C-alpha atoms as an extended CHARMM CRD file, in Angstrom:
* protein
*
        82  EXT
         1         1  ASN       CA             -0.0350000000        0.0220000000        0.0140000000  PROA      1               0.0000000000
         2         2  VAL       CA              1.1120000000        3.7370000000       -0.6360000000  PROA      2               0.0000000000
         3         3  GLY       CA              3.0210000000        5.2950000000        2.0980000000  PROA      3               0.0000000000
         4         4  GLU       CA              3.6240000000        2.0190000000        4.0600000000  PROA      4               0.0000000000
         5         5  THR       CA              6.6610000000        1.1750000000        5.7090000000  PROA      5               0.0000000000
         6         6  ILE       CA              8.5080000000       -1.8240000000        7.4470000000  PROA      6               0.0000000000
         7         7  PHE       CA              7.9660000000        0.2830000000       10.4400000000  PROA      7               0.0000000000
         8         8  ASP       CA              4.3070000000        0.7670000000       10.6730000000  PROA      8               0.0000000000
         9         9  GLU       CA              3.7830000000       -2.2730000000       13.0840000000  PROA      9               0.0000000000
        10        10  VAL       CA              6.8470000000       -1.7790000000       15.2240000000  PROA      10              0.0000000000
        11        11  VAL       CA              5.8970000000       -1.7570000000       19.1100000000  PROA      11              0.0000000000
        12        12  ILE       CA              8.2840000000       -1.0980000000       21.9270000000  PROA      12              0.0000000000
        13        13  TYR       CA              6.8170000000       -2.2960000000       25.3570000000  PROA      13              0.0000000000
        14        14  PRO       CA              6.7260000000       -2.0380000000       28.1850000000  PROA      14              0.0000000000
        15        15  ASN       CA              6.9300000000        1.8440000000       28.1490000000  PROA      15              0.0000000000
        16        16  PRO       CA              7.9450000000        2.6890000000       30.8350000000  PROA      16              0.0000000000
        17        17  ALA       CA             10.3460000000        0.0860000000       31.0160000000  PROA      17              0.0000000000
        18        18  TYR       CA             12.3820000000       -1.2250000000       34.0390000000  PROA      18              0.0000000000
        19        19  SER       CA             14.7830000000       -3.8550000000       33.1360000000  PROA      19              0.0000000000
        20        20  THR       CA             13.7350000000       -5.3740000000       29.5460000000  PROA      20              0.0000000000
        21        21  LEU       CA             12.5700000000       -3.5110000000       26.6350000000  PROA      21              0.0000000000
        22        22  ASN       CA             10.6220000000       -5.6550000000       23.8190000000  PROA      22              0.0000000000
        23        23  ILE       CA             10.6630000000       -4.6330000000       20.4050000000  PROA      23              0.0000000000
        24        24  SER       CA              8.0610000000       -6.3470000000       18.2070000000  PROA      24              0.0000000000
        25        25  GLY       CA              6.8200000000       -6.1230000000       14.4080000000  PROA      25              0.0000000000
        26        26  VAL       CA             10.0700000000       -5.9020000000       12.7050000000  PROA      26              0.0000000000
        27        27  LYS       CA             13.1500000000       -8.1950000000       11.9920000000  PROA      27              0.0000000000
        28        28  GLY       CA             16.4120000000       -7.9560000000       10.2500000000  PROA      28              0.0000000000
        29        29  THR       CA             17.2620000000       -4.3570000000       11.5360000000  PROA      29              0.0000000000
        30        30  LYS       CA             19.5210000000       -2.3410000000       14.0060000000  PROA      30              0.0000000000
        31        31  VAL       CA             18.4030000000       -0.9680000000       16.9400000000  PROA      31              0.0000000000
        32        32  SER       CA             20.0390000000        1.7870000000       19.0960000000  PROA      32              0.0000000000
        33        33  ILE       CA             19.3420000000        3.6170000000       22.3350000000  PROA      33              0.0000000000
        34        34  PHE       CA             20.1600000000        7.4000000000       22.8880000000  PROA      34              0.0000000000
        35        35  ASN       CA             19.9320000000        9.7170000000       25.9570000000  PROA      35              0.0000000000
        36        36  ILE       CA             18.4530000000       13.0740000000       25.7090000000  PROA      36              0.0000000000
        37        37  ILE       CA             21.5760000000       14.6130000000       24.7550000000  PROA      37              0.0000000000
        38        38  GLY       CA             22.2670000000       12.2420000000       21.7530000000  PROA      38              0.0000000000
        39        39  GLU       CA             24.8980000000        9.7630000000       23.2710000000  PROA      39              0.0000000000
        40        40  GLU       CA             24.5090000000        6.3120000000       21.9190000000  PROA      40              0.0000000000
        41        41  LEU       CA             24.0420000000        3.9300000000       24.9160000000  PROA      41              0.0000000000
        42        42  TYR       CA             23.0640000000        0.8530000000       23.2180000000  PROA      42              0.0000000000
        43        43  ILE       CA             23.4160000000       -0.7500000000       19.6730000000  PROA      43              0.0000000000
        44        44  GLY       CA             22.3110000000       -4.1130000000       18.5990000000  PROA      44              0.0000000000
        45        45  ASP       CA             20.4860000000       -6.1730000000       16.2050000000  PROA      45              0.0000000000
        46        46  VAL       CA             16.5630000000       -6.8740000000       15.8300000000  PROA      46              0.0000000000
        47        47  LYS       CA             17.1220000000      -10.2870000000       14.7070000000  PROA      47              0.0000000000
        48        48  THR       CA             13.4990000000      -11.9130000000       15.3910000000  PROA      48              0.0000000000
        49        49  SER       CA              9.9680000000      -10.3870000000       15.3070000000  PROA      49              0.0000000000
        50        50  ASP       CA             10.0790000000      -10.3320000000       19.1960000000  PROA      50              0.0000000000
        51        51  THR       CA             13.2470000000       -8.7960000000       20.4880000000  PROA      51              0.0000000000
        52        52  LYS       CA             14.0450000000       -8.5460000000       24.0420000000  PROA      52              0.0000000000
        53        53  ILE       CA             16.8010000000       -6.0300000000       25.1500000000  PROA      53              0.0000000000
        54        54  ASP       CA             18.4530000000       -5.8360000000       28.7550000000  PROA      54              0.0000000000
        55        55  VAL       CA             17.8190000000       -2.0490000000       29.7060000000  PROA      55              0.0000000000
        56        56  SER       CA             18.5910000000       -2.9030000000       33.3560000000  PROA      56              0.0000000000
        57        57  HSD       CA             22.1000000000       -0.6890000000       33.1090000000  PROA      57              0.0000000000
        58        58  LEU       CA             19.8220000000        2.3210000000       32.2390000000  PROA      58              0.0000000000
        59        59  GLU       CA             19.0710000000        5.2090000000       34.7200000000  PROA      59              0.0000000000
        60        60  SER       CA             15.6120000000        6.4050000000       35.1830000000  PROA      60              0.0000000000
        61        61  GLY       CA             14.7440000000        9.0450000000       32.5350000000  PROA      61              0.0000000000
        62        62  ALA       CA             13.9900000000        9.5840000000       29.0520000000  PROA      62              0.0000000000
        63        63  TYR       CA             15.5220000000        7.8560000000       26.2180000000  PROA      63              0.0000000000
        64        64  PHE       CA             15.1870000000        7.5150000000       22.2270000000  PROA      64              0.0000000000
        65        65  VAL       CA             14.8550000000        4.1280000000       20.4170000000  PROA      65              0.0000000000
        66        66  ARG       CA             16.0260000000        4.0890000000       16.9790000000  PROA      66              0.0000000000
        67        67  ILE       CA             15.0940000000        1.3450000000       14.6960000000  PROA      67              0.0000000000
        68        68  SER       CA             16.5100000000        1.4080000000       11.2400000000  PROA      68              0.0000000000
        69        69  SER       CA             17.1420000000       -0.7380000000        8.0980000000  PROA      69              0.0000000000
        70        70  VAL       CA             19.3040000000        0.3270000000        5.1850000000  PROA      70              0.0000000000
        71        71  THR       CA             16.5800000000        2.5750000000        3.8540000000  PROA      71              0.0000000000
        72        72  GLU       CA             14.3030000000        3.5230000000        6.5050000000  PROA      72              0.0000000000
        73        73  GLN       CA             14.1750000000        4.4450000000       10.3880000000  PROA      73              0.0000000000
        74        74  VAL       CA             11.9290000000        5.2610000000       13.1970000000  PROA      74              0.0000000000
        75        75  VAL       CA             12.3590000000        6.9880000000       16.3520000000  PROA      75              0.0000000000
        76        76  LYS       CA             10.2030000000        6.2650000000       19.3950000000  PROA      76              0.0000000000
        77        77  LYS       CA             10.6660000000        7.7670000000       22.8510000000  PROA      77              0.0000000000
        78        78  LEU       CA             11.2000000000        5.3280000000       25.8970000000  PROA      78              0.0000000000
        79        79  ILE       CA             11.0280000000        6.0630000000       29.6030000000  PROA      79              0.0000000000
        80        80  ILE       CA             12.9830000000        3.9330000000       31.9680000000  PROA      80              0.0000000000
        81        81  ASN       CA             11.4020000000        4.0150000000       35.4890000000  PROA      81              0.0000000000
        82        82  LYS       CA             13.1190000000        2.4110000000       38.3430000000  PROA      82              0.0000000000
């Protein structure tokens, strides 16, 4: 369909997260987590359609999750609440 992207079905949960972040609806992409000043704190691969990421090392606060392919990307806001 016109205007659809591979990221239309991407869901990150739970949000706010405590120790684990789940990414569903996409696979075969890269994921990065940035703090609000743009420092990249995590980079990894989304290999399955339900990927789990350990975020227990992140302090409470606001972050951005970037999920990207070769041609597209989506950025979602993430809250860590401890």
